[in-house]
Short mmCIF file of C-alpha atoms and ligand atoms in Angstrom, two decimals:
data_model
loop_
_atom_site.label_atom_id
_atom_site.label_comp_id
_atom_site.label_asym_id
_atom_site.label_seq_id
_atom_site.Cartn_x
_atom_site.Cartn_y
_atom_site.Cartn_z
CA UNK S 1 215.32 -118.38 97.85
CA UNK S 2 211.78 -119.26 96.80
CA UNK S 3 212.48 -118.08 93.30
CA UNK S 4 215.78 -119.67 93.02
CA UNK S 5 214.38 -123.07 94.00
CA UNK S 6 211.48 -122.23 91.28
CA UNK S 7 214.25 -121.73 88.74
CA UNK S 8 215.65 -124.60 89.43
CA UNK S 9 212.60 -126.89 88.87
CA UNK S 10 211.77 -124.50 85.76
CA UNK S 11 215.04 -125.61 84.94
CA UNK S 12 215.04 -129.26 85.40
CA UNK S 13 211.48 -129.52 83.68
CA UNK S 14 213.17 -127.96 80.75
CA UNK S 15 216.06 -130.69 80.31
CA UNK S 16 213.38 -133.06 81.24
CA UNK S 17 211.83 -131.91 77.89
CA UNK S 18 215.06 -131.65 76.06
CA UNK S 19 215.55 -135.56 77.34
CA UNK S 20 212.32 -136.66 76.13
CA UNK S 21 212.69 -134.38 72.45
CA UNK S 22 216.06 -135.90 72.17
CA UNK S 23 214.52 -139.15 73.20
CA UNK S 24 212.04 -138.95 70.35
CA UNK S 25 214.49 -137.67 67.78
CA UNK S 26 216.83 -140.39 67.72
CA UNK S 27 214.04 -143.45 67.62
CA UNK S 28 214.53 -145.75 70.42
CA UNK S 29 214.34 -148.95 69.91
CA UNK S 30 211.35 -151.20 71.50
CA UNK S 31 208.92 -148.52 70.57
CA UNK S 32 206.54 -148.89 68.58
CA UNK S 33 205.34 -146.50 65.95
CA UNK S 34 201.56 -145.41 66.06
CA UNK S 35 199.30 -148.60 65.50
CA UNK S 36 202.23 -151.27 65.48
CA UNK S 37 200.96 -154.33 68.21
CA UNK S 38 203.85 -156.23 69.63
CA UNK S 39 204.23 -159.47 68.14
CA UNK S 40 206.01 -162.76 69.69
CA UNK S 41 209.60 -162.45 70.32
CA UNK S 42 212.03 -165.09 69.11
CA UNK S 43 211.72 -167.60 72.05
CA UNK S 44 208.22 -167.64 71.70
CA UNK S 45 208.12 -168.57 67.87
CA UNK S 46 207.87 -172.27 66.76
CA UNK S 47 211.06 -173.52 64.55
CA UNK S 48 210.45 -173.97 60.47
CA UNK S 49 213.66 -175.53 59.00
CA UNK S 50 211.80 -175.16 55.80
CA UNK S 51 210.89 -172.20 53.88
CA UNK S 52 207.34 -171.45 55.86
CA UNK S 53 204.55 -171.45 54.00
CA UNK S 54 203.30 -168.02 52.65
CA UNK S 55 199.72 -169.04 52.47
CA UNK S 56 199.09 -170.20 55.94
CA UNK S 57 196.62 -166.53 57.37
CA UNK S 58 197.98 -165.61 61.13
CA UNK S 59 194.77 -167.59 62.08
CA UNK S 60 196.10 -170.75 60.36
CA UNK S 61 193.26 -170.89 57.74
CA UNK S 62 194.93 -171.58 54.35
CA UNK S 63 194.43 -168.85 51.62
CA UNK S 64 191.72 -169.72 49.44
CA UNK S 65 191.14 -167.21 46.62
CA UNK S 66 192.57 -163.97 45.93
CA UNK S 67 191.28 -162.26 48.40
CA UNK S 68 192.46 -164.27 51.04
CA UNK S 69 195.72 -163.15 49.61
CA UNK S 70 195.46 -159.76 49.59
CA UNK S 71 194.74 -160.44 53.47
CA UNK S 72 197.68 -162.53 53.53
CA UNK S 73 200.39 -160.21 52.15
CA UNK S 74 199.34 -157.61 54.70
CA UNK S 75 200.13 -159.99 57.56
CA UNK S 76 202.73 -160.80 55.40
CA UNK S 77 203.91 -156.45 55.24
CA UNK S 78 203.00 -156.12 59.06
CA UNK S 79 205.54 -159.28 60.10
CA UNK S 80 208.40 -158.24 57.39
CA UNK S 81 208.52 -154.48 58.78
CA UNK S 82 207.97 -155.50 62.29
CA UNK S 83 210.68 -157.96 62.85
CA UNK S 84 213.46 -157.24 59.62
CA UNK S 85 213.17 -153.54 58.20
CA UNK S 86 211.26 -151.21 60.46
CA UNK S 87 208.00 -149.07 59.72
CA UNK S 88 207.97 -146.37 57.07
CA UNK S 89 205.77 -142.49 57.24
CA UNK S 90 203.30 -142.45 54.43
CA UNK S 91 203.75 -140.69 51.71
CA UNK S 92 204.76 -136.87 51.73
CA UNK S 93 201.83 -134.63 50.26
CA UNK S 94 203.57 -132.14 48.44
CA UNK S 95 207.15 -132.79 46.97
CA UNK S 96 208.57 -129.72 45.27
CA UNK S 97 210.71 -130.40 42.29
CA UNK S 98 213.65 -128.16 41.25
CA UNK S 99 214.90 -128.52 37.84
CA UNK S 100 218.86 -127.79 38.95
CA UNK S 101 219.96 -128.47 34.91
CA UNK S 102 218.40 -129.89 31.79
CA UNK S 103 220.62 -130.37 28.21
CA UNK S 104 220.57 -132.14 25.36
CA UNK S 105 223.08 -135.40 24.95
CA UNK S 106 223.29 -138.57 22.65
CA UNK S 107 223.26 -136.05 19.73
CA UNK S 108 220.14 -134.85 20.43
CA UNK S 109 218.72 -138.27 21.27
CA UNK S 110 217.86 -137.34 24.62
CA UNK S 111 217.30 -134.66 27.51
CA UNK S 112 219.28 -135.10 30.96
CA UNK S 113 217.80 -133.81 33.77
CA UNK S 114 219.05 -133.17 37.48
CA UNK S 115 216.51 -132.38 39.71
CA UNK S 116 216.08 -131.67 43.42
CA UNK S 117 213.38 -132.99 45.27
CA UNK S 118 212.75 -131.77 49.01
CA UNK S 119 210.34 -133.04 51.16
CA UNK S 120 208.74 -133.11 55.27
CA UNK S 121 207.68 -131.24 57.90
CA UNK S 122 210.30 -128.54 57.73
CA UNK S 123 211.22 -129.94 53.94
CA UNK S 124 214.76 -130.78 55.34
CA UNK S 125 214.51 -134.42 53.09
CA UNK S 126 216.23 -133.49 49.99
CA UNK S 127 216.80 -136.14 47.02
CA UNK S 128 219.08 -135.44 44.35
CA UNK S 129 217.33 -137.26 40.80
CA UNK S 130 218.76 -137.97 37.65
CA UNK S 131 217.13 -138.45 34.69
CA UNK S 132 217.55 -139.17 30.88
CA UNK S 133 214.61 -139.12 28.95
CA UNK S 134 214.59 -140.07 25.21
CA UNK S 135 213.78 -137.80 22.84
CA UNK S 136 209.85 -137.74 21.47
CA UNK S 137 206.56 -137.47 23.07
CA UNK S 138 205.92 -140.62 25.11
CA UNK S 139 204.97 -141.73 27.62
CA UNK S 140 208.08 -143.65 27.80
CA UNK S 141 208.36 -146.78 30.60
CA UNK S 142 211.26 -145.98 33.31
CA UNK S 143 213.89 -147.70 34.97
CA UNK S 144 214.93 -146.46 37.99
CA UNK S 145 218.13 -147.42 40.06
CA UNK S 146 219.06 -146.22 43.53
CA UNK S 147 222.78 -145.57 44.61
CA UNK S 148 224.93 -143.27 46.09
CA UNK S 149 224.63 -140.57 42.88
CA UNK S 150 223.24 -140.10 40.43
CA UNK S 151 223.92 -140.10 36.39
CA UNK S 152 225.36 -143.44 37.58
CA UNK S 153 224.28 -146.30 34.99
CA UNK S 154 226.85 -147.67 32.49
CA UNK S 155 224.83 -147.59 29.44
CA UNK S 156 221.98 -145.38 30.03
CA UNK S 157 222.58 -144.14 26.24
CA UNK S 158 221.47 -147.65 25.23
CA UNK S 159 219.00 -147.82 27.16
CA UNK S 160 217.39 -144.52 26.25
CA UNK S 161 217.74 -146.03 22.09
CA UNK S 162 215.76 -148.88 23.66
CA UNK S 163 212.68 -146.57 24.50
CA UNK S 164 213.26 -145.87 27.98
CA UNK S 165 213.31 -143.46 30.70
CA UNK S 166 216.78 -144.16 33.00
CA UNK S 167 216.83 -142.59 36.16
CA UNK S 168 218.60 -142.74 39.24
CA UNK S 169 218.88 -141.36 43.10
CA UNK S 170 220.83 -140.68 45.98
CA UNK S 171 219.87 -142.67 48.68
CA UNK S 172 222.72 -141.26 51.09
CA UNK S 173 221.10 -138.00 50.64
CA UNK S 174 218.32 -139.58 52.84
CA UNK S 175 220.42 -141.99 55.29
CA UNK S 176 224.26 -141.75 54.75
CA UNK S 177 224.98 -145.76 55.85
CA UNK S 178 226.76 -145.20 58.49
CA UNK S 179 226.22 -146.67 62.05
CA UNK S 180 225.17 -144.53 64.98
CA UNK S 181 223.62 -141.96 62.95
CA UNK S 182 220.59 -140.48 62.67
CA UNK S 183 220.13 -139.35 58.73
CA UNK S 184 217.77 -136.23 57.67
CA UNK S 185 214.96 -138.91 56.87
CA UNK S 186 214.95 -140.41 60.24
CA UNK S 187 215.49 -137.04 61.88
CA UNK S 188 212.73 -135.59 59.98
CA UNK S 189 209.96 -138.50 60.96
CA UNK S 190 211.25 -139.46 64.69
CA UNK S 191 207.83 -141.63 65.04
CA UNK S 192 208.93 -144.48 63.13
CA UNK S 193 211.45 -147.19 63.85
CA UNK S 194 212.72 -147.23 60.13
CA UNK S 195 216.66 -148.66 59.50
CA UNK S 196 218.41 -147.61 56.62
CA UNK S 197 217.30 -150.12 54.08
CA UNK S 198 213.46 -149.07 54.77
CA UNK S 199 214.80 -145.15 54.62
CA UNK S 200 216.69 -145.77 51.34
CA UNK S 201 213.67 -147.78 49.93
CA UNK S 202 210.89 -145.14 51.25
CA UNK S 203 213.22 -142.15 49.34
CA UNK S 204 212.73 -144.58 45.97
CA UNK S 205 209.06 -144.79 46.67
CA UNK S 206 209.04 -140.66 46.73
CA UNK S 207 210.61 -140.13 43.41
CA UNK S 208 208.22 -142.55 41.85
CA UNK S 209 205.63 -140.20 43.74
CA UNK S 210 207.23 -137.11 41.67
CA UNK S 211 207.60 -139.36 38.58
CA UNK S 212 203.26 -139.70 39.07
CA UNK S 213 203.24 -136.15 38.46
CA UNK S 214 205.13 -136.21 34.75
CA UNK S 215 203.51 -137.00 31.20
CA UNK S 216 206.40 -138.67 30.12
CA UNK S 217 206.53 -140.79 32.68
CA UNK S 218 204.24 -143.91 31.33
CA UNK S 219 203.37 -144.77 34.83
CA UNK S 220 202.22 -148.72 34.54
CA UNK S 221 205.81 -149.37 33.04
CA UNK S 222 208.14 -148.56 36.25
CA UNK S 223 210.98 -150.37 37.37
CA UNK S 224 213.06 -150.33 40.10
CA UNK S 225 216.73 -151.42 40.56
CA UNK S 226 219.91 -151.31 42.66
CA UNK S 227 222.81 -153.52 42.72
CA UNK S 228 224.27 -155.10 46.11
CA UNK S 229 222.88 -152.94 49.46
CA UNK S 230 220.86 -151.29 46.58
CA UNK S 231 219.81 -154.60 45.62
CA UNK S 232 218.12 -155.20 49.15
CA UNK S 233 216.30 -151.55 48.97
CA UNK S 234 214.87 -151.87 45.66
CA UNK S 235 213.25 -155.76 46.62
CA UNK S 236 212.15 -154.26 49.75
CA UNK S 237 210.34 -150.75 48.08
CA UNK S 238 209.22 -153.10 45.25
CA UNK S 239 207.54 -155.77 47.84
CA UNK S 240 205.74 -152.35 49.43
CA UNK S 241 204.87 -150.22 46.33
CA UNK S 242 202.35 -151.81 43.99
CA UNK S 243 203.11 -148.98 41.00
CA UNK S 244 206.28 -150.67 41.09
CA UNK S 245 205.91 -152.61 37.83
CA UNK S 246 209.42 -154.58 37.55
CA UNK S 247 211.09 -155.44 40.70
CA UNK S 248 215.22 -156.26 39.52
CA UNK S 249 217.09 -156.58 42.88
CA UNK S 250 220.98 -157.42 41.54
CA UNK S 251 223.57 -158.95 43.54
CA UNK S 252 221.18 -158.41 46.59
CA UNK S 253 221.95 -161.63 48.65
CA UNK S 254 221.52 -161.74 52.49
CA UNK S 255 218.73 -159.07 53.31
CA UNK S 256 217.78 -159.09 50.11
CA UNK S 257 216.81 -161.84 47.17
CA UNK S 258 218.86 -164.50 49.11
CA UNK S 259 217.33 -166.49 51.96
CA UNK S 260 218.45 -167.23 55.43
CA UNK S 261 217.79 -170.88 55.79
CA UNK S 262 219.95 -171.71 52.96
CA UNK S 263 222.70 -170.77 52.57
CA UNK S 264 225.69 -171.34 49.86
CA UNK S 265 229.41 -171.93 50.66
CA UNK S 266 231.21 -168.72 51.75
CA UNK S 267 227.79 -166.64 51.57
CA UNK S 268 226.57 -164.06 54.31
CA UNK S 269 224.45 -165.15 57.36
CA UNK S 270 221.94 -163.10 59.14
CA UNK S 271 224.33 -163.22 61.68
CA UNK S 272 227.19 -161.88 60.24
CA UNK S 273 225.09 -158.50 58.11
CA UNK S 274 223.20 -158.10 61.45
CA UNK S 275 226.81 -157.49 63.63
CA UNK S 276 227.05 -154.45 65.33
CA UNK S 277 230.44 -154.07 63.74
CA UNK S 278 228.72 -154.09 60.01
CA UNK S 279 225.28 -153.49 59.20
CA UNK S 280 223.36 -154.03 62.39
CA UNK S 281 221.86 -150.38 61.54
CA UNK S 282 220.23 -151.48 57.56
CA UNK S 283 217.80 -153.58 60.24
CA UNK S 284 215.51 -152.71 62.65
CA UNK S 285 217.70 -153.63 66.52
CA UNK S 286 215.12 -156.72 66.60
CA UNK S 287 216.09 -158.71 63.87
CA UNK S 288 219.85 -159.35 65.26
CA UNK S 289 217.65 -161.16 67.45
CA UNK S 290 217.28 -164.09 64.85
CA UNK S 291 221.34 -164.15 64.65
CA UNK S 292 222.03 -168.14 64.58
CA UNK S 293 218.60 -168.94 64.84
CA UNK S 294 217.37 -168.35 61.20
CA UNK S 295 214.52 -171.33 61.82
CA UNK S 296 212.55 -169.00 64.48
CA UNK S 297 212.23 -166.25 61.49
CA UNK S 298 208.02 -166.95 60.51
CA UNK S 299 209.04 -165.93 57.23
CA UNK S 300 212.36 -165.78 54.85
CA UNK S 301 213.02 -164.04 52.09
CA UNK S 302 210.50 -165.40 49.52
CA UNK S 303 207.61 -163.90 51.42
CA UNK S 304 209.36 -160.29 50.22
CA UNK S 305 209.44 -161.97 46.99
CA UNK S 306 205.80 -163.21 47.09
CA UNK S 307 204.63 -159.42 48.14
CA UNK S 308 205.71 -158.18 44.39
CA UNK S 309 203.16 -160.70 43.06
CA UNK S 310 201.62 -160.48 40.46
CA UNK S 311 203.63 -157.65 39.05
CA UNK S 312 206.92 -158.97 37.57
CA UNK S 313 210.59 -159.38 39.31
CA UNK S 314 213.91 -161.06 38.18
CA UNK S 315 217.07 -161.15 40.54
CA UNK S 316 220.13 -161.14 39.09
CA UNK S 317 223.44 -162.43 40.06
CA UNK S 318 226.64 -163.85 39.61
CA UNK S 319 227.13 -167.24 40.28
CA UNK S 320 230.98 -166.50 41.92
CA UNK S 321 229.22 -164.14 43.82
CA UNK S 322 229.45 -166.63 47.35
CA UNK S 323 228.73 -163.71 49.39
CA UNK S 324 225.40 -163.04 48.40
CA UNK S 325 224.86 -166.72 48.24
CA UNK S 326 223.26 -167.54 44.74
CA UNK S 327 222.11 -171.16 46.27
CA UNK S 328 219.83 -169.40 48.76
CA UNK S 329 218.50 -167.14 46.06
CA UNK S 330 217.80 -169.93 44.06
CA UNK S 331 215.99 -171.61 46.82
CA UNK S 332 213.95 -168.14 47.83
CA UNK S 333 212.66 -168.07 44.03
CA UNK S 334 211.69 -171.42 44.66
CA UNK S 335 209.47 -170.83 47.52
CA UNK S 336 208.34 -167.77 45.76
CA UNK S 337 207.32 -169.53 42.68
CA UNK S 338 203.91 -171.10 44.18
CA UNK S 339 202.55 -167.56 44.68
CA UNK S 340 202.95 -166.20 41.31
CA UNK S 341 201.55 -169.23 40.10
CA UNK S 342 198.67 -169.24 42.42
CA UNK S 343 198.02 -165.19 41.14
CA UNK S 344 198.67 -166.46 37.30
CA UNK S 345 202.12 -164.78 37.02
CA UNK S 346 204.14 -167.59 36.54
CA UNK S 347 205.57 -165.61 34.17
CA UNK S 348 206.72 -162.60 35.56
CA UNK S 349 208.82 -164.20 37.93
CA UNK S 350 212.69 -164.28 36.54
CA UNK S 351 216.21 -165.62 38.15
CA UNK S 352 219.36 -165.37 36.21
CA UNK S 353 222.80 -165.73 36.79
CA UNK S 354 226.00 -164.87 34.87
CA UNK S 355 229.16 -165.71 35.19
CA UNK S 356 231.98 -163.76 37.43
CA UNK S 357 231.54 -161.56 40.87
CA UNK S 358 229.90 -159.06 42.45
CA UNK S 359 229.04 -156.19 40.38
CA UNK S 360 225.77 -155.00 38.38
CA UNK S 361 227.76 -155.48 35.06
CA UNK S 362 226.85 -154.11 31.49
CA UNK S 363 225.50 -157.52 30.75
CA UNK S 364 222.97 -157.29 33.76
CA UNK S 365 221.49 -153.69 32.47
CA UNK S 366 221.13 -155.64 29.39
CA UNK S 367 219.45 -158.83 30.69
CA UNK S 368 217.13 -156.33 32.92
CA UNK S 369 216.01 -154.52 29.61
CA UNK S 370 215.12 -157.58 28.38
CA UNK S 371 213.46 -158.89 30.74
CA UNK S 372 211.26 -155.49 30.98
CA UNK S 373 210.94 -155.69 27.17
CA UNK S 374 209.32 -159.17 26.96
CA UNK S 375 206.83 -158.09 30.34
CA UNK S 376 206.11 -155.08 29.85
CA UNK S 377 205.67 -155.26 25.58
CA UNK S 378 205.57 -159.24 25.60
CA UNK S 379 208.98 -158.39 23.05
CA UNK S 380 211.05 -161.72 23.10
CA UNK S 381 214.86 -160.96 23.56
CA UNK S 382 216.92 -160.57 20.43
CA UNK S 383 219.46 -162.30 22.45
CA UNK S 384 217.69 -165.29 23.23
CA UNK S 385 218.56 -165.13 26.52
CA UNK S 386 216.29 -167.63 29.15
CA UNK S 387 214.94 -165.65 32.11
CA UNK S 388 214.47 -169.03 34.49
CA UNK S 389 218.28 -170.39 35.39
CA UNK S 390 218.56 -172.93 38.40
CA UNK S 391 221.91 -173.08 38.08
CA UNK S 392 221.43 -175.74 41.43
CA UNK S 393 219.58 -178.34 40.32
CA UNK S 394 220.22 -180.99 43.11
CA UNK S 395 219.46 -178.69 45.58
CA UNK S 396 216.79 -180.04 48.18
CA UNK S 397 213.48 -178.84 47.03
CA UNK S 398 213.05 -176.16 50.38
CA UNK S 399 208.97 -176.48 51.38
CA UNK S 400 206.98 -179.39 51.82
CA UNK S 401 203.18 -177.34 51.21
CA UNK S 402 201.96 -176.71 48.19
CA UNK S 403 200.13 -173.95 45.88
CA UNK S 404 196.34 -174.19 47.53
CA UNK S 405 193.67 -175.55 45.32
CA UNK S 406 190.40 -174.33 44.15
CA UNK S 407 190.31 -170.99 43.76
C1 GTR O 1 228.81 -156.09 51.78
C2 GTR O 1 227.63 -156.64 52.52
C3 GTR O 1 226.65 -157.13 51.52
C4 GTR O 1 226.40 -156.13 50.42
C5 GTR O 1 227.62 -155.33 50.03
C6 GTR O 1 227.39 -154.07 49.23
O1 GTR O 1 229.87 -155.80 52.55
O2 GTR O 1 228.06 -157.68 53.34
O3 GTR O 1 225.47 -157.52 52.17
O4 GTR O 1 225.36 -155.32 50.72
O5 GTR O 1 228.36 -154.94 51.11
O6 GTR O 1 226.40 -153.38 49.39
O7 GTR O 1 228.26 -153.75 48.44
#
């Protein structure tokens, strides 16, 4: 009797455990990873129907000099993560690399590569990489791209002429975008509150570790792309990751280079991404929390924009895209502008537009090459093309302050 009832409570601890494991494992919302202080929820944050000001410090001082700023855009990282995109492990020590194939294409031009990265605690993270690396010695700059597989860009062989490295990843091999799901990323680091975009964008951030380790990578020449949801994960791990050289979020829209207080005919609302029918799981649970009240958010879009500063970025889009509303991402480049300025970048921030829908098109690998050329080897474009189009010139200028004075 005694020793049944003792099995029983044996038992019960044991599922008690299980619970709380399970508990852990699949992240629960409202609890914060390690460190993380609660910040004001939505009812308790003052309404901006303009794009807030990025230099204003969480103790209302204004930013005065660059240091102030490199203050600033860690209130800036701390508010982004906490309310839109969740937190994000550090860094995994020791990535093994696994050369799965190597052989020669474009005539002997170049070497493609398709290597396996694994990664965490039980190295259960696994990250399929492609690569195609020009033929020669280098160091040769990069352009990376996430998506759903690799060996994926349209005209990597022109690329490759053009001097560089193209590379892509599989960011479903680290969260499969799908809702109610717990992908081998999140499984393998249940401490932090990461959605999908943040897991896609941390898995880009670990190839660029691996790509550390390689003498052909030339690792102050690194750029990061992704068209659409890909768009949103490569502003996001550029805005984090400072070896991130060239930031080109394409067709990225709402979540992404787009902003949520202005908004374009037809284009996608924080509302309508954050629905628990559609992509409700890209965010962290707290950010539907802003649905319909956009003016609450203490930041928008151009503060993700502002975090890339004073390295280089240029979104590009299509100006029939509606959905990812090419008026907002006008406006967020706007409200951007001021800090590149303020860090003497003015420069290195880009827009363009092309004609026709939703797609990262051949033209848009060409006008990111381009763009890379003239910032990363001050080469002007052979095809003249202008890397500043405000295709919306009577659009409401969207912030009253201004860039601060006297550095
Ligand atoms: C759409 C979504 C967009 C964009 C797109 C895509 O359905 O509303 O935000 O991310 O998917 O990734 O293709």
């Amino acid at each position: 009797m005694v020793r049944q009832y003792r099995n029983t409570i044996i038992n019960q601890i044991r599922g008690l455990g299980l619970i709380l494991l399970l508990l852990g494992m699949f992240a629960c919302p409202g609890t914060n990873p390690a460190g993380v202080v609660d910040m004001p929820g939505v009812d308790k944050l003052p309404d901006i129907k303009e794009l807030p000001d990025p230099f204003v410090m969480n103790d209302g001082t204004r930013v005065k000099n660059k240091t102030d700023w490199a203050k600033r855009r860690e209130e800036i990282k701390a508010m982004m993560l906490y309310y839109q995109y969740g937190h994000i492990p550090p860094a995994h020590k020791n990535i093994i690399a696994k050369e799965l194939s190597s052989e020669t294409v474009y005539d002997g031009g170049a070497t493609k590569k398709h290597i396996l990265l694994s990664m965490g605690p039980e190295r259960e993270v696994k990250i399929n990489v492609g690569m195609v690396i020009p033929k020669g010695e280098g160091p040769f700059p990069v352009i990376l791209k996430n998506d759903r597989g690799i060996f994926n860009v349209p005209i990597a062989d022109e690329i490759v002429r053009r001097g560089y490295i193209v590379a892509d990843y599989a960011r479903t091999d680290l969260d499969p975008d799908q809702k109610n799901t717990v992908g081998p990323a999140q499984a393998a680091y249940p401490d932090y509150d990461w959605a999908t975009l943040a897991v896609w964008a941390w898995g880009g951030m670990r190839v660029i570790d691996y790509f550390m380790t390689l003498d052909v990578v030339d690792k102050e020449r690194i750029a990061f792309t992704g068209h659409s949801r890909g768009g949103k994960t490569a502003l996001l791990a550029g805005a984090l990751d400072e070896r991130i050289a060239l930031v080109v979020p394409n067709g990225s829209g709402c979540g992404g280079a787009g902003c949520y207080r202005f908004q374009g005919e037809k284009s996608e609302t924080l509302e309508r991404i954050t629905a628990p029918e559609r992509f409700e799981y890209w965010f962290h649970p707290r950010f539907r929390d802003f649905a319909d009240k956009e003016t609450k958010l203490p930041f928008d879009q151009h503060f993700l924009k502002a975090m890339v500063a004073p390295r280089a970025m240029i979104s590009i889009d299509a100006l029939g895209d509606l959905w990812a509303n090419p008026y907002g991402t006008q406006q967020s480049h706007r409200g951007a502008q001021p800090v590149f300025e303020f860090l003497g970048a003015d420069d290195k921030l880009g827009i363009y537009f092309r004609a026709g829908g939703h797609a990262q098109k051949e033209d848009d690998w060409r006008t990111l090459v381009d763009f890379a050329d003239k910032v990363f080897f001050e080469k002007m474009p052979a095809s003249g093309r202008l890397f500043c189009q405000l295709p919306f010139p009577n659009a409401p200028q969207p912030f009253s302050w201004s860039v601060p004075r006297g550095k």
